[in-house]
Short mmCIF file of C-alpha atoms in Angstrom, two decimals:
data_model
loop_
_atom_site.label_atom_id
_atom_site.label_comp_id
_atom_site.label_asym_id
_atom_site.label_seq_id
_atom_site.Cartn_x
_atom_site.Cartn_y
_atom_site.Cartn_z
CA ASP A 1 91.83 48.19 100.29
CA THR A 2 90.99 47.93 96.58
CA ALA A 3 87.65 49.62 95.85
CA VAL A 4 86.40 47.28 93.09
CA SER A 5 88.11 43.91 92.92
CA GLN A 6 87.63 41.16 90.35
CA THR A 7 88.87 37.60 90.37
CA PRO A 8 90.49 36.01 88.54
CA LYS A 9 92.66 38.52 86.68
CA TYR A 10 93.34 36.00 83.91
CA LEU A 11 91.18 33.09 82.79
CA VAL A 12 92.29 30.69 80.07
CA THR A 13 89.90 27.88 79.25
CA GLN A 14 88.58 25.71 76.46
CA MET A 15 85.55 26.18 74.29
CA GLY A 16 82.41 24.66 75.77
CA ASN A 17 83.46 25.08 79.40
CA ASP A 18 81.53 27.00 82.07
CA LYS A 19 83.31 29.68 84.10
CA SER A 20 82.58 32.41 86.65
CA ILE A 21 84.10 35.81 87.35
CA LYS A 22 83.61 37.36 90.77
CA CYS A 23 83.34 41.05 91.59
CA GLU A 24 83.22 42.81 94.94
CA GLN A 25 83.09 46.49 95.83
CA ASN A 26 83.78 48.01 99.25
CA LEU A 27 82.57 51.52 98.39
CA GLY A 28 79.06 51.07 99.74
CA HIS A 29 77.63 51.69 96.27
CA ASP A 30 74.11 50.65 95.27
CA THR A 31 74.72 50.00 91.57
CA MET A 32 77.06 47.54 89.86
CA TYR A 33 77.85 46.82 86.23
CA TRP A 34 79.56 44.42 83.85
CA TYR A 35 81.21 45.73 80.69
CA LYS A 36 82.95 43.85 77.88
CA GLN A 37 86.02 45.22 76.09
CA ASP A 38 86.82 43.49 72.82
CA SER A 39 90.15 43.18 71.02
CA LYS A 40 89.69 46.61 69.39
CA LYS A 41 89.25 48.18 72.86
CA PHE A 42 85.54 48.86 72.29
CA LEU A 43 83.67 48.94 75.61
CA LYS A 44 80.03 47.88 75.82
CA ILE A 45 77.66 47.58 78.75
CA MET A 46 76.39 44.07 79.44
CA PHE A 47 74.42 44.31 82.68
CA SER A 48 73.52 46.79 85.35
CA TYR A 49 72.17 45.96 88.81
CA ASN A 50 70.73 48.42 91.31
CA ASN A 51 70.15 47.18 94.87
CA LYS A 52 70.45 43.59 93.62
CA GLU A 53 67.80 44.14 90.93
CA LEU A 54 68.59 43.80 87.22
CA ILE A 55 68.18 47.18 85.51
CA ILE A 56 69.92 46.72 82.16
CA ASN A 57 70.44 43.54 80.14
CA GLU A 58 71.96 44.71 76.91
CA THR A 59 71.28 42.04 74.26
CA VAL A 60 73.68 39.63 75.87
CA PRO A 61 73.32 35.91 75.02
CA ASN A 62 71.56 34.02 77.78
CA ARG A 63 74.72 31.94 78.25
CA PHE A 64 75.77 34.91 80.40
CA SER A 65 74.04 35.05 83.76
CA PRO A 66 74.83 37.70 86.34
CA LYS A 67 74.10 37.03 90.00
CA SER A 68 74.02 39.57 92.78
CA PRO A 69 73.91 37.87 96.21
CA ASP A 70 74.12 41.26 97.93
CA LYS A 71 74.75 44.90 97.03
CA ALA A 72 78.52 44.51 97.31
CA HIS A 73 78.84 41.59 94.89
CA LEU A 74 78.00 41.02 91.25
CA ASN A 75 79.27 37.79 89.76
CA LEU A 76 79.20 36.76 86.12
CA HIS A 77 78.67 33.15 85.12
CA ILE A 78 79.23 32.09 81.52
CA ASN A 79 78.01 28.76 80.14
CA SER A 80 79.28 26.94 77.05
CA LEU A 81 82.09 29.36 76.32
CA GLU A 82 82.66 30.29 72.67
CA LEU A 83 85.69 31.72 70.88
CA GLY A 84 83.91 35.07 70.52
CA ASP A 85 83.71 35.39 74.31
CA SER A 86 87.44 36.13 74.43
CA ALA A 87 87.66 39.67 75.80
CA VAL A 88 88.41 41.69 78.90
CA TYR A 89 85.45 41.87 81.27
CA PHE A 90 85.23 44.86 83.60
CA CYS A 91 83.14 45.19 86.71
CA ALA A 92 82.21 48.67 87.93
CA SER A 93 80.14 50.31 90.66
CA SER A 94 78.56 53.68 91.33
CA GLN A 95 76.59 55.26 94.16
CA ASP A 96 73.51 55.32 91.95
CA GLY A 97 72.64 55.35 88.27
CA GLY A 98 74.30 58.23 86.46
CA GLN A 99 76.91 58.78 89.18
CA PRO A 100 80.64 58.34 88.44
CA GLN A 101 81.53 54.69 87.95
CA HIS A 102 84.63 53.08 89.44
CA PHE A 103 86.11 50.13 87.59
CA GLY A 104 87.94 47.00 88.61
CA ASP A 105 91.18 45.99 86.92
CA GLY A 106 89.44 43.64 84.51
CA THR A 107 89.44 39.89 83.86
CA ARG A 108 91.15 38.81 80.65
CA LEU A 109 89.27 35.77 79.31
CA SER A 110 90.96 33.70 76.61
CA ILE A 111 89.16 30.81 74.95
CA LEU A 112 91.30 28.12 73.34
CA GLY B 1 73.12 53.39 72.33
CA GLU B 2 74.18 55.44 69.35
CA ASP B 3 77.85 56.04 68.65
CA VAL B 4 79.89 58.46 70.72
CA GLU B 5 82.55 59.72 68.32
CA GLN B 6 86.22 60.29 69.01
CA SER B 7 89.25 60.51 66.77
CA LEU B 8 91.29 57.33 67.14
CA PHE B 9 94.85 58.65 67.37
CA LEU B 10 96.72 61.70 68.60
CA SER B 11 100.47 62.23 68.75
CA VAL B 12 102.08 65.13 70.60
CA ARG B 13 105.53 66.11 71.79
CA GLU B 14 106.36 66.10 75.47
CA GLY B 15 105.61 69.50 77.01
CA ASP B 16 102.97 70.43 74.43
CA SER B 17 99.23 70.54 75.12
CA SER B 18 96.98 67.70 73.99
CA VAL B 19 93.35 68.20 73.03
CA ILE B 20 91.10 65.17 72.68
CA ASN B 21 87.67 65.77 71.18
CA CYS B 22 84.42 63.88 71.55
CA THR B 23 80.92 64.19 70.14
CA TYR B 24 78.25 62.60 72.29
CA THR B 25 74.66 61.71 71.46
CA ASP B 26 72.39 62.05 74.49
CA SER B 27 71.66 65.63 75.52
CA SER B 28 69.93 64.37 78.69
CA SER B 29 73.14 62.80 80.04
CA THR B 30 73.60 64.35 83.51
CA TYR B 31 77.33 63.82 83.56
CA LEU B 32 79.96 63.35 80.87
CA TYR B 33 83.11 61.45 81.64
CA TRP B 34 86.72 60.98 80.64
CA TYR B 35 88.42 57.70 81.47
CA LYS B 36 92.08 56.77 80.97
CA GLN B 37 93.34 53.27 80.21
CA GLU B 38 97.04 52.50 80.27
CA PRO B 39 98.32 49.40 78.45
CA GLY B 40 97.17 46.21 80.14
CA ALA B 41 95.45 48.15 82.91
CA GLY B 42 91.91 48.94 83.99
CA LEU B 43 89.85 52.08 83.48
CA GLN B 44 90.74 55.08 85.60
CA LEU B 45 88.14 57.81 86.10
CA LEU B 46 90.11 60.86 85.04
CA THR B 47 87.54 63.61 85.36
CA TYR B 48 83.89 64.38 84.70
CA ILE B 49 81.68 67.37 84.14
CA PHE B 50 78.11 68.02 85.15
CA SER B 51 75.89 68.84 82.21
CA ASN B 52 75.01 72.34 83.46
CA MET B 53 78.66 73.40 83.42
CA ASP B 54 80.63 74.49 80.39
CA MET B 55 84.13 74.17 81.81
CA LYS B 56 85.94 72.31 84.55
CA GLN B 57 89.62 72.61 85.43
CA ASP B 58 91.54 70.10 87.52
CA GLN B 59 95.31 70.69 87.68
CA ARG B 60 96.62 69.93 84.16
CA LEU B 61 93.22 68.86 82.88
CA THR B 62 90.58 71.16 81.37
CA VAL B 63 87.22 69.86 80.21
CA LEU B 64 85.09 71.99 77.89
CA LEU B 65 81.45 71.22 77.19
CA ASN B 66 79.39 72.67 74.33
CA LYS B 67 75.87 71.37 74.88
CA LYS B 68 74.47 72.97 71.74
CA ASP B 69 76.87 71.00 69.55
CA LYS B 70 77.09 67.99 71.95
CA HIS B 71 80.83 68.44 71.94
CA LEU B 72 83.18 67.57 74.78
CA SER B 73 86.92 68.10 74.87
CA LEU B 74 89.77 67.21 77.21
CA ARG B 75 92.87 69.36 77.25
CA ILE B 76 96.02 68.08 78.94
CA ALA B 77 98.56 70.83 79.60
CA ASP B 78 102.31 70.11 79.61
CA THR B 79 101.77 66.56 78.34
CA GLN B 80 104.20 63.99 79.74
CA THR B 81 105.23 60.55 78.46
CA GLY B 82 103.27 59.06 81.36
CA ASP B 83 100.12 60.50 79.79
CA SER B 84 100.44 58.05 76.88
CA ALA B 85 97.28 55.94 77.10
CA ILE B 86 93.83 55.47 75.58
CA TYR B 87 91.31 58.12 76.59
CA PHE B 88 87.62 57.29 76.52
CA CYS B 89 84.79 59.76 76.47
CA ALA B 90 81.50 58.46 77.92
CA GLU B 91 77.90 59.58 78.36
CA ILE B 92 75.12 58.14 80.51
CA TYR B 93 72.88 55.68 78.66
CA SER B 94 69.42 54.58 79.85
CA GLY B 95 70.05 56.38 83.14
CA TYR B 96 72.53 53.81 84.39
CA ALA B 97 75.10 52.55 81.92
CA LEU B 98 78.01 54.32 80.26
CA ASN B 99 78.03 54.61 76.49
CA PHE B 100 81.71 54.87 75.55
CA GLY B 101 83.44 56.30 72.53
CA LYS B 102 85.93 54.06 70.75
CA GLY B 103 88.84 55.72 72.56
CA THR B 104 91.64 58.03 71.47
CA SER B 105 95.16 56.60 71.67
CA LEU B 106 97.47 59.37 72.83
CA LEU B 107 101.16 58.95 72.06
CA VAL B 108 103.56 61.37 73.71
CA THR B 109 107.02 61.51 72.15
CA PRO B 110 110.14 62.90 73.85
#
């Protein structure tokens, strides 16, 4: 009964490929997020969705496309992967904007 | 957002108190947060404080908030080796996202 679950946990792929990361929350929250954590552990917001609507798109290359089929899911699709995309990607959810955010365990993406 | 500042490292002996400091940027942030990340793990919401409070205590954790100076601190009493982790301070950004500090690596030695 994991609250925020992401799949896969690890993703190793080659430069130029396209990949997706899935996220699901069973907390009944209205808002979901994607964050990127780089090799120095810096965490930055990428996207925020509220009730399936995009609220924040934080200067992320348009190779990254989030999709929210319903309030419980926010998937991240990445086209033409580059070496600099190697990072840990975290999904999170909250009841509403500004409320405490609960994080998934992260997806470690490694680009060869 | 602008930078939320934290010192990068802190080392304490087991049984001592740890104090991790943070300077945030947005005085309109309704909540301020502390997250814990153990090696190879995700982010755990440790505690948070509402902006109209100046102190919150939760078992071994005490959060102090000085709104005038935009200063937030986390005190861990009786620090244990299991408390070794990275601690992130965070404020609300644009009403929805979290703006994180760079994290403080806490090392607890026996």
